[in-house]
Amino acid sequence: MLSLTYFPLSPPPPLLLRRTTTTAPTPRPSRPLRATARNIAIEEEKDDAVVVRGRRVGEDPPLPAGLRREAMPGHVAVIMDGNRRWARMRGLPAVSGYEAGLRALKGMVEMCCRWGVRVLTVFAFSSDNWLRPKVQVGFLMRLLEGGMKDELNNFMKDNIRFSCIGDSSKLPDQLKELITYAEERTNHNSGLQLIVAVSYSGKHDIVQACQSIALKVKDDVIEPEDINEFLIEQELQTNCTDIPNPDLLIRTSGELRVSNFLLWQLAYTELYFTNSHWPDFGETEFVMALQSFQQRQRRYGKRDS
Amino acid sequence: MDGNRRYAKKKNLEEGAGHKAGFTSLMSMLKYCYELGVKYATVYAFSIDNFKRKPEEVQTVMDLMQEKIEGLLKEESIVNQYGIRVYFIGNLNLLNEPVRVAAENAMRATAKNTKCALLICVAYTSTDEIVHAVQESCLDKWEAKASNGVENDKKGEIQEVNGVEREEKHEEHRAIQLVDIEKHLYMSVAPDPDILIRTSGETRLSNFLLWQSSNTLLCCPRALWPEIGLWHLVWAILNFQRNYSYLEKKKKQL
């Protein structure tokens, strides 16, 4: 970030500028004043803003120090691991860990909205998690339902589009209906897209995509030799978004594996592992993950440019 | 095996020298693995994405591969020392003929070895592997359908009468299962890897074993591939052993 003192007579150079309180103000262009106090306040606010590349800097919330806006990941995915370990370390029951995890998720959504991430996919419940004790599974289902009911108004207010991926056939009916309702209600929102993976398996995602394609082969719509990666990608459950492949995957709690999450989609994703448990993953930790991401060179198998 | 070109730049070596140093590292690492009792070792030698590199570089790597593949069949090679069965995994039709022929010869010559296996991924990406598996699965089902065609027609008549034709079509639609895809993956000759090591500090999979590495321990040492040593392998194995009982439980559940 550059902070420059510039003189009223010369225009500011086309660099990213941040006005400090010690700089001299630019001369205000003369314009007809309107009578109302509110309009005067709006005019004053507009005149104080610094315009960079046709956009007022004030419209984009500032990024934390060291992060470059042009290098922000478009799609961030998270494996929210460690809720039960977090609770155990504090002598709390597992359910407290899940509740704390939900709070961390809300914080993550808010940061992504603020910093211009376009898609956030979170691994809320894996198909493997059905094997956990019934009491825990029941609690998680209720927590998901409660969380969605609480947040639906916020989704509308913050222009968040909600989507759900996974095998919904095993979910309780009420949760299924709530998911469908939330997806329909937020479908036209154009801000952050929040994709929640519930009862999701990366392998099953690929299998169901292949089954859809096999149906087309069976119906003579396509030949087996026409099957390609593009066709499969169109049938994966992440076809609900324009950016199906995450740029960055964060996994908390120190486990170094992807655990059947978005297997196809992670082909070129930068992986970031942290020892923090999910309920402790806040702004500091997310900034560190983003800084790590921004330092990486993504070559996709080619030579360095 | 990432970092060969950066190693050559770091040591001011000529182009191609990094890959040669990488081959030396590979031989050492394989020896360590087989001495420690590892049964299957898989290496990512050349990705389909790597064909996008400069033609001279691609040719250098192809020439090196041909030379080294032919070298594997020599008497004093590691293959005979450890009784290794060699597999070449990938879309081998994308290779030039000399390399492909050398690969096929090596697979044929080592087919009777049973002590351990070396899987060399060339002209490979995971997404290409899955596409190929789906194509083969469809062809399988298609052939099965065609050969049962007469029977099916008869069944079809009966079912129309019984009004369950719709259900039969639904079952056919579900015909491709997870096992069908797994059966046709190039990597079906080996179990899923327990440990995946990617050198040079890059922490990404780069379209390698996406399907197979769902529960694999990922290790990303900073060392460039030609700099890797026994201690990196031991460290990875120690970490694996710490998580062993949990990972075994996961495997059984799946």
Coordinates of C-alpha atoms in Angstrom, one line a residue, chain B:
Chain B
M1 CA 8.9 -36.0 -8.2
D2 CA 8.7 -32.2 -8.4
G3 CA 11.7 -29.8 -8.6
N4 CA 14.1 -31.2 -11.1
R5 CA 14.2 -28.0 -13.2
R6 CA 14.6 -25.8 -10.2
Y7 CA 17.4 -28.0 -9.0
A8 CA 19.3 -27.6 -12.3
K9 CA 18.8 -23.8 -12.2
K10 CA 20.0 -23.8 -8.5
K11 CA 23.2 -25.8 -9.3
N12 CA 23.8 -24.0 -12.6
L13 CA 23.5 -27.2 -14.6
E14 CA 22.5 -27.5 -18.2
E15 CA 18.9 -28.2 -19.3
G16 CA 18.0 -31.9 -18.8
A17 CA 20.6 -32.4 -16.1
G18 CA 18.0 -31.8 -13.4
H19 CA 15.9 -34.7 -14.8
K20 CA 19.0 -37.0 -14.8
A21 CA 19.7 -36.1 -11.2
G22 CA 16.0 -36.8 -10.5
F23 CA 16.4 -40.3 -11.9
T24 CA 19.3 -41.0 -9.6
S25 CA 17.1 -39.9 -6.7
L26 CA 14.4 -42.1 -7.9
M27 CA 16.6 -45.2 -7.8
S28 CA 17.8 -44.4 -4.3
M29 CA 14.3 -43.8 -3.0
L30 CA 13.0 -47.0 -4.6
K31 CA 15.8 -49.0 -2.9
Y32 CA 15.0 -47.5 0.4
C33 CA 11.3 -48.3 -0.1
Y34 CA 11.8 -51.9 -1.1
E35 CA 14.4 -52.5 1.7
L36 CA 11.9 -51.1 4.2
G37 CA 9.3 -53.6 3.0
V38 CA 7.1 -51.4 0.9
K39 CA 5.3 -53.5 -1.7
Y40 CA 4.0 -50.9 -4.1
A41 CA 5.7 -47.7 -5.2
T42 CA 4.0 -45.3 -7.7
V43 CA 5.8 -42.4 -9.3
Y44 CA 4.5 -39.5 -11.4
A45 CA 7.0 -39.4 -14.2
F46 CA 5.2 -37.4 -16.9
S47 CA 1.8 -35.7 -16.8
I48 CA -0.5 -35.2 -19.8
D49 CA -0.2 -31.5 -18.8
N50 CA 3.6 -31.7 -19.3
F51 CA 3.1 -32.1 -23.0
K52 CA 2.4 -28.3 -23.0
R53 CA 6.0 -27.6 -22.2
K54 CA 8.6 -26.6 -24.8
P55 CA 8.9 -29.4 -27.5
E56 CA 12.7 -29.6 -26.8
E57 CA 12.1 -30.2 -23.1
V58 CA 9.4 -32.8 -23.8
Q59 CA 11.8 -34.6 -26.2
T60 CA 14.6 -34.6 -23.7
V61 CA 12.4 -36.2 -21.1
M62 CA 11.1 -38.7 -23.6
D63 CA 14.6 -39.7 -24.6
L64 CA 15.7 -40.0 -21.0
M65 CA 12.6 -42.2 -20.2
Q66 CA 13.3 -44.5 -23.2
E67 CA 16.9 -44.9 -22.1
K68 CA 16.0 -45.6 -18.5
I69 CA 13.2 -47.9 -19.3
E70 CA 15.5 -50.0 -21.5
G71 CA 18.0 -49.9 -18.7
L72 CA 15.5 -51.4 -16.3
L73 CA 15.7 -54.7 -18.2
K74 CA 19.4 -55.0 -17.9
E75 CA 20.6 -57.8 -15.6
E76 CA 22.1 -55.5 -12.9
S77 CA 19.1 -53.3 -12.7
I78 CA 17.0 -52.7 -9.6
V79 CA 14.2 -54.7 -11.2
N80 CA 16.0 -57.9 -10.9
Q81 CA 17.6 -57.0 -7.6
Y82 CA 14.3 -56.7 -5.9
G83 CA 12.0 -58.8 -8.1
I84 CA 9.9 -55.8 -9.2
R85 CA 7.0 -56.1 -11.5
V86 CA 6.8 -52.9 -13.6
Y87 CA 3.6 -51.2 -14.8
F88 CA 3.2 -48.2 -17.0
I89 CA 0.1 -46.3 -16.0
G90 CA -1.5 -43.8 -18.3
N91 CA -2.7 -43.1 -21.8
L92 CA 0.2 -44.8 -23.4
N93 CA -1.1 -44.0 -26.9
L94 CA 0.0 -40.4 -26.3
L95 CA 3.6 -41.5 -26.1
N96 CA 5.9 -41.7 -29.2
E97 CA 6.4 -45.2 -30.5
P98 CA 9.9 -45.9 -29.2
V99 CA 8.9 -45.0 -25.6
R100 CA 5.6 -46.9 -25.8
V101 CA 7.3 -50.0 -27.2
A102 CA 10.0 -49.8 -24.5
A103 CA 7.3 -49.6 -21.9
E104 CA 5.3 -52.5 -23.3
N105 CA 8.5 -54.6 -23.4
A106 CA 9.3 -53.8 -19.8
M107 CA 5.8 -54.7 -18.6
R108 CA 6.0 -58.0 -20.5
A109 CA 9.5 -58.9 -19.3
T110 CA 8.7 -58.3 -15.6
A111 CA 5.2 -59.7 -15.6
K112 CA 6.3 -62.8 -13.7
N113 CA 7.9 -60.8 -10.8
T114 CA 5.9 -61.0 -7.7
K115 CA 7.9 -59.6 -4.8
C116 CA 6.9 -55.9 -5.3
A117 CA 5.6 -53.5 -7.9
L118 CA 6.7 -50.2 -9.4
L119 CA 4.0 -48.2 -11.1
I120 CA 5.3 -45.5 -13.4
C121 CA 2.7 -42.9 -14.4
V122 CA 3.4 -41.5 -17.8
A123 CA 1.0 -39.5 -20.1
Y124 CA -1.2 -39.7 -17.0
T125 CA -3.7 -37.5 -15.3
S126 CA -6.3 -38.6 -12.8
T127 CA -9.2 -37.0 -14.7
D128 CA -8.1 -38.7 -17.9
E129 CA -7.9 -42.0 -16.0
I130 CA -11.5 -41.6 -14.8
V131 CA -12.7 -40.6 -18.3
H132 CA -11.1 -43.7 -19.7
A133 CA -12.7 -45.8 -16.9
V134 CA -16.1 -44.5 -17.7
Q135 CA -15.7 -45.1 -21.4
E136 CA -14.6 -48.7 -20.7
S137 CA -17.5 -49.2 -18.3
C138 CA -20.0 -48.0 -20.9
L139 CA -18.5 -50.2 -23.5
D140 CA -18.7 -53.1 -21.1
K141 CA -22.4 -52.5 -20.4
W142 CA -23.0 -51.8 -24.1
E143 CA -21.5 -55.2 -25.1
A144 CA -23.3 -57.0 -22.4
K145 CA -26.6 -55.4 -23.5
A146 CA -25.9 -56.3 -27.2
S147 CA -25.1 -59.9 -26.4
N148 CA -28.2 -60.3 -24.3
G149 CA -30.2 -58.4 -26.9
V150 CA -32.5 -61.3 -27.8
E151 CA -33.2 -62.2 -24.2
N152 CA -33.9 -58.6 -23.3
D153 CA -36.4 -58.2 -26.1
K154 CA -38.3 -61.1 -24.8
K155 CA -38.1 -59.8 -21.3
G156 CA -39.2 -56.4 -22.6
E157 CA -42.4 -57.8 -24.0
I158 CA -43.2 -59.5 -20.7
Q159 CA -42.4 -56.4 -18.8
E160 CA -44.6 -54.2 -21.0
V161 CA -47.4 -56.5 -20.3
N162 CA -46.7 -56.3 -16.6
G163 CA -46.2 -52.6 -16.7
V164 CA -42.7 -52.6 -15.1
E165 CA -40.8 -51.5 -18.1
R166 CA -40.1 -48.2 -16.5
E167 CA -38.5 -49.8 -13.5
E168 CA -36.3 -51.9 -15.7
K169 CA -35.0 -48.8 -17.5
H170 CA -34.4 -47.2 -14.1
E171 CA -32.2 -50.1 -13.0
E172 CA -30.2 -50.0 -16.3
H173 CA -29.6 -46.3 -15.7
R174 CA -28.1 -47.2 -12.4
A175 CA -26.0 -49.8 -14.1
I176 CA -22.6 -48.0 -13.7
Q177 CA -21.5 -48.5 -10.2
L178 CA -18.5 -47.4 -8.2
V179 CA -17.0 -50.9 -8.6
D180 CA -17.3 -50.7 -12.4
I181 CA -15.3 -47.5 -12.5
E182 CA -12.7 -48.9 -10.1
K183 CA -12.3 -52.0 -12.2
H184 CA -11.4 -50.0 -15.2
L185 CA -9.0 -47.5 -13.6
Y186 CA -5.4 -47.8 -14.8
M187 CA -4.4 -48.0 -11.1
S188 CA -6.6 -51.0 -10.4
V189 CA -3.5 -53.2 -10.4
A190 CA -2.5 -51.8 -7.0
P191 CA -4.2 -50.9 -3.7
D192 CA -4.7 -47.2 -2.8
P193 CA -1.5 -45.5 -1.6
D194 CA -0.9 -45.1 2.1
I195 CA 1.5 -42.1 1.7
L196 CA 1.8 -39.5 -1.1
I197 CA 5.0 -37.5 -1.1
R198 CA 5.3 -34.4 -3.2
T199 CA 8.6 -32.6 -3.2
S200 CA 9.7 -29.0 -3.6
G201 CA 7.2 -27.6 -1.1
E202 CA 4.3 -27.3 -3.5
T203 CA 1.1 -28.4 -1.7
R204 CA -1.2 -29.6 -4.4
L205 CA -2.1 -32.9 -6.1
S206 CA -1.7 -31.6 -9.7
N207 CA -4.2 -34.2 -11.1
F208 CA -2.3 -37.2 -9.6
L209 CA -4.3 -40.1 -8.0
L210 CA -7.3 -37.9 -7.1
W211 CA -9.6 -41.0 -6.8
Q212 CA -7.0 -43.1 -5.0
S213 CA -5.7 -40.6 -2.5
S214 CA -8.9 -39.9 -0.6
N215 CA -7.5 -41.2 2.7
T216 CA -3.8 -41.0 1.8
L217 CA -1.4 -39.2 4.1
L218 CA 0.0 -36.2 2.2
C219 CA 3.6 -35.2 2.8
C220 CA 5.1 -32.1 1.1
P221 CA 8.8 -31.7 2.0
R222 CA 10.5 -28.5 0.9
A223 CA 13.4 -30.4 -0.7
L224 CA 13.5 -30.5 -4.4
W225 CA 13.2 -34.0 -5.8
P226 CA 17.0 -34.5 -6.6
E227 CA 17.7 -33.4 -2.9
I228 CA 15.3 -36.0 -1.3
G229 CA 16.9 -38.5 1.1
L230 CA 16.2 -41.4 3.4
W231 CA 15.2 -39.1 6.3
H232 CA 12.3 -37.6 4.3
L233 CA 11.0 -41.1 3.7
V234 CA 11.4 -42.1 7.3
W235 CA 9.7 -39.0 8.5
A236 CA 6.7 -39.7 6.2
I237 CA 6.5 -43.3 7.4
L238 CA 6.7 -42.2 11.1
N239 CA 3.8 -39.8 10.5
F240 CA 1.9 -42.5 8.8
Q241 CA 2.4 -45.0 11.6
R242 CA 1.2 -42.4 14.2
N243 CA -2.1 -42.2 12.3
Y244 CA -2.2 -45.9 11.3
S245 CA -5.0 -47.3 13.5
Y246 CA -7.3 -44.4 12.7
L247 CA -6.7 -44.8 8.9
E248 CA -7.2 -48.6 9.1
K249 CA -10.5 -48.0 10.8
K250 CA -11.5 -45.6 8.0
K251 CA -10.5 -48.1 5.3
K252 CA -12.6 -50.9 6.9
Q253 CA -15.6 -48.5 7.1
L254 CA -15.4 -47.8 3.4

